[in-house]
One Martini backbone bead per residue (centre of mass of N, CA, C, O) as a GRO file, in nm:
protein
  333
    1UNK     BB    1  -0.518  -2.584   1.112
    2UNK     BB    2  -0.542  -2.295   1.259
    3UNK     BB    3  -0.861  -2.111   1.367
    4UNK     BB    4  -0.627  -1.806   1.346
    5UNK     BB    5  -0.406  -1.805   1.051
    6UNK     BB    6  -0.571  -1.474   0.994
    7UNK     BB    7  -0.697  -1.453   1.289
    8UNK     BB    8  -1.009  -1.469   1.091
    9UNK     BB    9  -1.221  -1.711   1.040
   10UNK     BB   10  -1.460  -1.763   0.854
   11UNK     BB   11  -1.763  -1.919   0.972
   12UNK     BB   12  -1.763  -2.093   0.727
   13UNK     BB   13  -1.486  -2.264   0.790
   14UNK     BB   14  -1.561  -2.327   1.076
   15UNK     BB   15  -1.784  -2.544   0.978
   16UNK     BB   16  -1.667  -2.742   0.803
   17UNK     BB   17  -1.426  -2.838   0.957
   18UNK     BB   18  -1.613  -2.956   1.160
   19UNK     BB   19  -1.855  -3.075   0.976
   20UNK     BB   20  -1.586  -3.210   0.812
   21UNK     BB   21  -1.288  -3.391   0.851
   22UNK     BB   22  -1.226  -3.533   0.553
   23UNK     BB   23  -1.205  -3.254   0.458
   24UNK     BB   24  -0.993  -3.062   0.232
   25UNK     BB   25  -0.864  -2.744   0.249
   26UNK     BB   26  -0.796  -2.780  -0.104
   27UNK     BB   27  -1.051  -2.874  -0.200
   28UNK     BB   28  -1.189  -2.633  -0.202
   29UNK     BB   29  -1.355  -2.415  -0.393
   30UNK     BB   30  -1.250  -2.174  -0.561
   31UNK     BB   31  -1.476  -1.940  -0.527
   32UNK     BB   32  -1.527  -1.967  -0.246
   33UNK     BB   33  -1.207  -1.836  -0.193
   34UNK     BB   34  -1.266  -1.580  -0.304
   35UNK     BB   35  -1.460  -1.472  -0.164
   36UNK     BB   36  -1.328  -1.479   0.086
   37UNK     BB   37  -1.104  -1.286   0.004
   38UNK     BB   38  -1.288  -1.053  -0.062
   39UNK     BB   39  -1.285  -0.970   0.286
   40UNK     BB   40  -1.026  -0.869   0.255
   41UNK     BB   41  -0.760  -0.651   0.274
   42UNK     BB   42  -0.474  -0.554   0.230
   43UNK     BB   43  -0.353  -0.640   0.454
   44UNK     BB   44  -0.483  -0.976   0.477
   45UNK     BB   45  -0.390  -1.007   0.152
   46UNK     BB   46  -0.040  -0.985   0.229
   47UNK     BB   47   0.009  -1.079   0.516
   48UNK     BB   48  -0.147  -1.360   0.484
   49UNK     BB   49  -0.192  -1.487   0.251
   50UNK     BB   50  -0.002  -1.399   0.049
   51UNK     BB   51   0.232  -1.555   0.275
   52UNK     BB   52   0.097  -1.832   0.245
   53UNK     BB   53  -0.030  -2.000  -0.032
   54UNK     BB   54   0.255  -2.107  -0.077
   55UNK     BB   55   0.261  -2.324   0.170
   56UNK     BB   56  -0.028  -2.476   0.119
   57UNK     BB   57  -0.122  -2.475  -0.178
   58UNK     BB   58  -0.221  -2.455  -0.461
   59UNK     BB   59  -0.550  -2.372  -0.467
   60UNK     BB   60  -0.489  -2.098  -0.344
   61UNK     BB   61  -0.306  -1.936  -0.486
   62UNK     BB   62  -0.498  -1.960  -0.748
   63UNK     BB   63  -0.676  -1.766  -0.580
   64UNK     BB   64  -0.546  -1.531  -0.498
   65UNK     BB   65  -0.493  -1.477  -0.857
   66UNK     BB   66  -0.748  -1.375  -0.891
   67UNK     BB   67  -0.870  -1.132  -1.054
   68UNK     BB   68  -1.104  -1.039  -0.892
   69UNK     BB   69  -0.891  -0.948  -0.656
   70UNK     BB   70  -0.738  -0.728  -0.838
   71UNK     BB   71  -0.889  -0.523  -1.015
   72UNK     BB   72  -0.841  -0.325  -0.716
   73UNK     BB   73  -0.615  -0.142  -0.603
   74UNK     BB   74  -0.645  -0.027  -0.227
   75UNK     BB   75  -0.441   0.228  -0.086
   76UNK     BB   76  -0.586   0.453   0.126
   77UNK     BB   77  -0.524   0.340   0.427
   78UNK     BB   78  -0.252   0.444   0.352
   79UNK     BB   79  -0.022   0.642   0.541
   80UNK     BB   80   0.236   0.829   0.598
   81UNK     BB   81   0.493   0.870   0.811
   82UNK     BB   82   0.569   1.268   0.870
   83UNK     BB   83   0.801   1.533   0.814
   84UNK     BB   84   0.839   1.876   0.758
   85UNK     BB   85   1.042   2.064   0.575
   86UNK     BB   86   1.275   2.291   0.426
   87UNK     BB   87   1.295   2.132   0.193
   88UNK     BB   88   1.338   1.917  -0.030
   89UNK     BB   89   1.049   1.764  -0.074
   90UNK     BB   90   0.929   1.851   0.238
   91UNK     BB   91   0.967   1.544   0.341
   92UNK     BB   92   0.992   1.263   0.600
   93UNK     BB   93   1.015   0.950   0.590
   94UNK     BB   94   0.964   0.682   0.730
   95UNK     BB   95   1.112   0.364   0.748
   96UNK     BB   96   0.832   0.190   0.797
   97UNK     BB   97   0.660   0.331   0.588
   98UNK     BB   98   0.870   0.250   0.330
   99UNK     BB   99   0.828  -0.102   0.440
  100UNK     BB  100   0.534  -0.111   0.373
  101UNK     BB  101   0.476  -0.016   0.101
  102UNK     BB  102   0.660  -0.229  -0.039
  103UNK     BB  103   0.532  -0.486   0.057
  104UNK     BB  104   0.262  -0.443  -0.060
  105UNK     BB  105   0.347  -0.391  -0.346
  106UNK     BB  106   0.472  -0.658  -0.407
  107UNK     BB  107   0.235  -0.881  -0.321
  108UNK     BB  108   0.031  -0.757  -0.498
  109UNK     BB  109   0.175  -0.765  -0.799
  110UNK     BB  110   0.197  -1.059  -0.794
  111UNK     BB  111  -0.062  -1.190  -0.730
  112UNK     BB  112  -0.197  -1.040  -1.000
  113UNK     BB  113  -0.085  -1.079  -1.248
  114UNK     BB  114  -0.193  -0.770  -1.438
  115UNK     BB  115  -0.505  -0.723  -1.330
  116UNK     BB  116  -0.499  -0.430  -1.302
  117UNK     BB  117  -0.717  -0.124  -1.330
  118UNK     BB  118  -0.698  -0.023  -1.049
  119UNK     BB  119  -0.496   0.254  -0.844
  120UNK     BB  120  -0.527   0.357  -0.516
  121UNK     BB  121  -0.376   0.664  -0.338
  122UNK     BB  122  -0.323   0.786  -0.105
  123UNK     BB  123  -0.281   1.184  -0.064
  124UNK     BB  124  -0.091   1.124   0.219
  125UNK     BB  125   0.118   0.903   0.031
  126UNK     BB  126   0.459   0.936   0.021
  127UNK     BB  127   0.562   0.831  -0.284
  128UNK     BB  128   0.821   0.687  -0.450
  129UNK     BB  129   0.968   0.667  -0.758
  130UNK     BB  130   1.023   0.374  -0.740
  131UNK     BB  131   0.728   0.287  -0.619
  132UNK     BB  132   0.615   0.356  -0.900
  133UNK     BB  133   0.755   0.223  -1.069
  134UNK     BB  134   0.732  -0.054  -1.022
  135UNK     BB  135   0.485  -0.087  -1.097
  136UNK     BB  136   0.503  -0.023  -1.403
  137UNK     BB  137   0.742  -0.182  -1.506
  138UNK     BB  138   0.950  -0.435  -1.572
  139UNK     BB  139   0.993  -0.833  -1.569
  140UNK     BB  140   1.156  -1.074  -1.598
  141UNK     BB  141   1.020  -1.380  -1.799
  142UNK     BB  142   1.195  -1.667  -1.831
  143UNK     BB  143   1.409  -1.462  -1.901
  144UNK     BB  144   1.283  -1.347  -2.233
  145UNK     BB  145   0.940  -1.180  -2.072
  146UNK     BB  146   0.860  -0.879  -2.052
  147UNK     BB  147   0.670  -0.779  -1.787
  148UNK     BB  148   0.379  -0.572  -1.652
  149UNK     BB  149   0.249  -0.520  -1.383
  150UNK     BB  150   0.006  -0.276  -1.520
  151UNK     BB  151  -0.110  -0.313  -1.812
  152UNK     BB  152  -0.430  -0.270  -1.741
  153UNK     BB  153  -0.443   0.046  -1.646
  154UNK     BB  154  -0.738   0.280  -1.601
  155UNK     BB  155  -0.708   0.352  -1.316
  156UNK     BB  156  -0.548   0.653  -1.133
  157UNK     BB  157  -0.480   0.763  -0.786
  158UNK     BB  158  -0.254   1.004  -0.677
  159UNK     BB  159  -0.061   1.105  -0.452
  160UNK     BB  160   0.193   1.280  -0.381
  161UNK     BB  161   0.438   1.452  -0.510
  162UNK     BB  162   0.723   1.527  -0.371
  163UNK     BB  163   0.892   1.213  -0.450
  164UNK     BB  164   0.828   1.245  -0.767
  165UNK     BB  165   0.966   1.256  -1.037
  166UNK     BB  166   0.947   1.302  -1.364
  167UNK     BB  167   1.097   1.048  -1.469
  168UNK     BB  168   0.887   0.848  -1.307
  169UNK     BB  169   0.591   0.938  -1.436
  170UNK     BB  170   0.693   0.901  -1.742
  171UNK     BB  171   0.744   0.593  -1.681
  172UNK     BB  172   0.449   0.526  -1.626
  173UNK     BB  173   0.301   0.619  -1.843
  174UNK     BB  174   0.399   0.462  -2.088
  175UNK     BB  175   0.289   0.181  -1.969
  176UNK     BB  176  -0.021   0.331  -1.945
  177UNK     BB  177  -0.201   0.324  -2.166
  178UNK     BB  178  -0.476   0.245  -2.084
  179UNK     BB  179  -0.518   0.521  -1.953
  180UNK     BB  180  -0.836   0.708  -1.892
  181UNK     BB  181  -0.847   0.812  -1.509
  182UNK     BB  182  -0.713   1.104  -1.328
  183UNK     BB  183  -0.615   1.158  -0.968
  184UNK     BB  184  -0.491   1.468  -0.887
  185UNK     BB  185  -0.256   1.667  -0.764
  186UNK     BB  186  -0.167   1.938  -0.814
  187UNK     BB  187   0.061   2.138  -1.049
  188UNK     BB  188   0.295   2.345  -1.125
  189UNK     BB  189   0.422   2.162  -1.416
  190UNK     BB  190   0.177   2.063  -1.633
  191UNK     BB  191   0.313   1.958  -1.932
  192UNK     BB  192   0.444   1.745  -1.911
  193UNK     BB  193   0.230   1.526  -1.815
  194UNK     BB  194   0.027   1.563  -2.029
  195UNK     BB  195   0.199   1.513  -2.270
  196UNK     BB  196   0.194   1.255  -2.196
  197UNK     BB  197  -0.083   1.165  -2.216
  198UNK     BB  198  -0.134   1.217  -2.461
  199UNK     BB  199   0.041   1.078  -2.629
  200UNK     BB  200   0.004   0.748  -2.474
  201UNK     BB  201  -0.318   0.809  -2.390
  202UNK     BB  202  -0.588   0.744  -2.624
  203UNK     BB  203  -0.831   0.669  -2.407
  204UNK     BB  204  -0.823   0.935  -2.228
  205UNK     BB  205  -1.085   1.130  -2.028
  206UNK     BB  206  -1.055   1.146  -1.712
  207UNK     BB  207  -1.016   1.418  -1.469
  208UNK     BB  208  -0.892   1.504  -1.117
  209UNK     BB  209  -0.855   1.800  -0.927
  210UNK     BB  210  -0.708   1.850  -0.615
  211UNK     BB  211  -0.641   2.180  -0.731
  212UNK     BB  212  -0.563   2.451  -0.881
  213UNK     BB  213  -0.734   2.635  -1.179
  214UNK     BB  214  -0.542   2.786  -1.400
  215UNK     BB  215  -0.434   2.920  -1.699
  216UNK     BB  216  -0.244   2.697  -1.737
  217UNK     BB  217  -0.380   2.448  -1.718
  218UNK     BB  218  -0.604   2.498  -1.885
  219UNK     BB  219  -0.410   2.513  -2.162
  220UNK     BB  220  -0.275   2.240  -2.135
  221UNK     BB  221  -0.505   2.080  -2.199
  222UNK     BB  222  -0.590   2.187  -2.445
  223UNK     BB  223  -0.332   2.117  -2.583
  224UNK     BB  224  -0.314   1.785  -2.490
  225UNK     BB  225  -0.634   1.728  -2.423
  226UNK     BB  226  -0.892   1.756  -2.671
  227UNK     BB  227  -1.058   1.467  -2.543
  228UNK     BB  228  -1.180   1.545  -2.275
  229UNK     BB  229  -1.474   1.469  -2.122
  230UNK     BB  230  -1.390   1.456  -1.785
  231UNK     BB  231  -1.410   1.717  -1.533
  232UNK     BB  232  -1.259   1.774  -1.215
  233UNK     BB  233  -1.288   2.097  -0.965
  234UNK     BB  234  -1.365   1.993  -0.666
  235UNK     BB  235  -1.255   2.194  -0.394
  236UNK     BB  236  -1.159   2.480  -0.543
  237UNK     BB  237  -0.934   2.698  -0.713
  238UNK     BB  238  -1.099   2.905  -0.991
  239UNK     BB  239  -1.048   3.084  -1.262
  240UNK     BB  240  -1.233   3.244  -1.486
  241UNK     BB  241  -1.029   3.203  -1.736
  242UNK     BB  242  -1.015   2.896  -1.725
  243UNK     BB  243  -1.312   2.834  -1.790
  244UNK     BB  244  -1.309   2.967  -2.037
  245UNK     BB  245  -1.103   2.761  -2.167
  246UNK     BB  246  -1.228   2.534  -2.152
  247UNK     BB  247  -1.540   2.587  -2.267
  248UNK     BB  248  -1.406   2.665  -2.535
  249UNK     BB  249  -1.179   2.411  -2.603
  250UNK     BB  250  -1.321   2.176  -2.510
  251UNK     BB  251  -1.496   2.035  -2.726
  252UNK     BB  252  -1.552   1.721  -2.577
  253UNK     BB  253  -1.700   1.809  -2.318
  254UNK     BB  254  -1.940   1.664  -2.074
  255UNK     BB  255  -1.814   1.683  -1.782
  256UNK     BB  256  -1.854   1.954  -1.529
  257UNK     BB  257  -1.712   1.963  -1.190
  258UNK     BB  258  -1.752   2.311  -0.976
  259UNK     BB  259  -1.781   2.217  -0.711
  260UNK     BB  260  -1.729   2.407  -0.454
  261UNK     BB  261  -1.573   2.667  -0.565
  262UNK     BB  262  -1.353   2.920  -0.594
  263UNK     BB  263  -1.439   3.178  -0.793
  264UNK     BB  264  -1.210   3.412  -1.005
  265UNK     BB  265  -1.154   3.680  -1.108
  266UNK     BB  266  -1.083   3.867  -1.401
  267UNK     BB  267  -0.820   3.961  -1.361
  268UNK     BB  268  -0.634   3.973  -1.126
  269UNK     BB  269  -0.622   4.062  -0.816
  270UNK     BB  270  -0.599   4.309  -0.538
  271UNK     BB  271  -0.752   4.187  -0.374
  272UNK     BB  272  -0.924   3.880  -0.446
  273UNK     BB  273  -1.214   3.859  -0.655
  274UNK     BB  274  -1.542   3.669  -0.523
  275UNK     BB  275  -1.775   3.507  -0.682
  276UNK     BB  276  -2.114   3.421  -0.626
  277UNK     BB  277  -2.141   3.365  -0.937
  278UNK     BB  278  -2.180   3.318  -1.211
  279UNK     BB  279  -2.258   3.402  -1.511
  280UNK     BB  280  -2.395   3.424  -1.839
  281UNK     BB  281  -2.149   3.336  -2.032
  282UNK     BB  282  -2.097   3.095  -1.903
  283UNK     BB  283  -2.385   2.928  -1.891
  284UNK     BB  284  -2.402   2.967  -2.216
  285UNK     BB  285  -2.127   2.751  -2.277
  286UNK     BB  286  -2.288   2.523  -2.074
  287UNK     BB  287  -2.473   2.394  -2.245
  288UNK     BB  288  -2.313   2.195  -2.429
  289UNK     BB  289  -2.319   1.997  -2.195
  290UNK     BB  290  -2.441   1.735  -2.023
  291UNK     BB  291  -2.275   1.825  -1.749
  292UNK     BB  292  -2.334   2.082  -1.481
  293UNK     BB  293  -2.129   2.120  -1.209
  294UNK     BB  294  -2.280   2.289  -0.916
  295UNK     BB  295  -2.182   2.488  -0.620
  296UNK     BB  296  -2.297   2.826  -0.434
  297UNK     BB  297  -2.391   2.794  -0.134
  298UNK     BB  298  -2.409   2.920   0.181
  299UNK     BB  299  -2.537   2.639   0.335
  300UNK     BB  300  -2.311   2.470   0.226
  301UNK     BB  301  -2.042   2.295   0.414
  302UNK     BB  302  -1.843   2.259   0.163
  303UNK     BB  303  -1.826   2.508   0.082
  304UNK     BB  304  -1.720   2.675   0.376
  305UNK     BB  305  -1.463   2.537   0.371
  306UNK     BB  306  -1.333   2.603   0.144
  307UNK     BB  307  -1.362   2.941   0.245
  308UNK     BB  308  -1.151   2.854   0.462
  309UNK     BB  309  -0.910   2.751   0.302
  310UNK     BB  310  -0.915   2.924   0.032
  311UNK     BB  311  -0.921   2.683  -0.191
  312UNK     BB  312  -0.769   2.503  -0.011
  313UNK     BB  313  -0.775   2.178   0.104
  314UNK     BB  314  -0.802   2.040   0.424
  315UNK     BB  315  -0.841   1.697   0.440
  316UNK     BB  316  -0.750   1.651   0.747
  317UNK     BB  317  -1.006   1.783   0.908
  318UNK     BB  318  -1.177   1.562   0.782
  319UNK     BB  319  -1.310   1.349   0.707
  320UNK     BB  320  -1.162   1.065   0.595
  321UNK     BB  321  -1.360   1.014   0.325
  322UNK     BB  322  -1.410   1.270   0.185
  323UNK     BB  323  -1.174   1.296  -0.069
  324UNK     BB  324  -1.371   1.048  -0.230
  325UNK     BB  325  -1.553   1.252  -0.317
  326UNK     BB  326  -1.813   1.288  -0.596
  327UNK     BB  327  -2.051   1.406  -0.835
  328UNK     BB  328  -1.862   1.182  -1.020
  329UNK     BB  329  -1.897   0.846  -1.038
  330UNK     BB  330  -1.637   0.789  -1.158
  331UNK     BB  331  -1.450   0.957  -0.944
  332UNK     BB  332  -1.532   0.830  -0.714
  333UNK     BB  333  -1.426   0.622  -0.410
   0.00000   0.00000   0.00000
């Protein structure tokens, strides 16, 4: 085997080689493959390993589908090359773009052999209908049982909506009842998606809303999903009226977190009157949460973008993993 078999092979590998010829490559303890797996990212464990592990021997094989290695697809890395359209679905993805995604798709989900729980989208790669269901769907096995590609996914990142329809994501939510965990970008017309996952997932707990929470979004939360316990809607517009149905309405919600957003006066006017501060009546409603998490501070870096943004935030123009932060640890990338 050649030293640079996948590119770059770990230090400690080309000493083995060098340092005793006579022991087999295959022989390396699984242990040890699978840490060094754990090295590559997904460009290198799809492109490399991937593709080369059934050439080499059923040791290395049954190492790249360790569960270890397969519990995160991190998939934020990709992003579309895309340009904008006036037509529905309002992008273009180039051929080049849509068959990277799927090469890494289909290599990524047989490797895991079912083990993925966390499944995260980088928020401006515009995944097709198709290459989202393949991910939920299922596919026989052995002739006759039917395997869930990622049966037991409990967090999930979402992409842009452009080229998702209904139909699509609802085939996916139905697919994934173990899902927890869910950071979307905003939605036009959130009752469909809300009620699949009320319907779907007995376990979902947490929300995070990467775009405007108006007084629909926040009604249809409320009625969908009343046992919602973390929800974050930080840097973005949220209107007042719709904060009260939160806090209101979500009985057992314990964490909420509108760091950094424009919050407006309700009802609407024209133009829009924008807000320095809580309320006391916020605030007194907002004691029963076990964590009340804001931030409206003149001097804050993050509210200043937002407030250049008018509360729609243009996450392309700033660091690379900025729309990663969150200040809700579980939420955070």
């Amino acid at each position: 085997m050649s030293s640079n078999f996948f590119g770059v092979i770990p230090q400690a590998m080309e000493k083995e080689d060098i340092g005793s010829h006579s022991r087999k490559w295959e022989e390396m303890d699984h242990d040890v493959l699978v840490k060094i797996f754990q090295c590559f990212d997904i460009f290198g464990l799809t492109s490399g390993i991937g593709q080369v592990c059934s050439k080499v021997c059923s040791t290395w094989r049954l190492a790249a589908c360790d569960p270890l290695i397969w519990k995160t697809l991190d998939l934020s890395m990709l992003k579309s090359n895309f340009i904008k359209t006036p037509s529905e679905p309002y992008v273009y993805v180039d051929g080049p773009s849509d068959k990277t995604l799927t090469r890494v798709l289909k290599i990524s989900l047989s490797l895991s052999h079912g083990n993925i729980t966390t499944l995260i989208f980088h928020y401006n790669l515009f995944v097709s209908d198709d290459q989202l269901t393949y991910t939920a769907e299922s596919w026989m096995m052995m002739s006759t049982y039917l395997y869930c590609r990622c049966p037991r996914l409990k967090r999930l990142v979402m992409p842009a909506w452009n080229r998702i329809k209904k139909t699509g994501i609802c085939k996916a939510i139905c697919a994934w009842k173990d899902l927890e965990s869910l950071t979307m970008p905003s939605i036009s017309n959130p009752p469909y998606l809300i009620e699949e996952i009320g319907k779907n997932c007995k376990n979902f707990a947490e929300l995070k809303i990467m775009g405007p929470c108006h007084i629909f979004f926040a009604s249809t939360l409320a009625a969908f999903l009343p046992n919602l316990k973390v929800l974050s809607i930080r840097c973005s517009i949220i209107f007042k009226d719709a904060l009260n149905i939160i806090l209101d309405d979500l009985k057992k919600l314990e964490v909420l977190n509108i760091s950094h957003c424009v919050l407006i006066d309700s009802p609407p006017t024209l133009p829009r009157r924008v807000l320095g501060e809580l309320d006391e009546s916020i605030l007194k409603k907002a004691k029963r949460l076990r964590k009340f998490i804001t931030c409206m501070n003149d001097s804050c870096i993050t509210c200043k973008r937002t407030r250049q943004d008018e509360g729609l935030m243009r996450w392309y123009k700033y660091e690379a993993d900025f729309w990663k932060v969150d200040e809700v640890k579980s939420l955070a990338i």
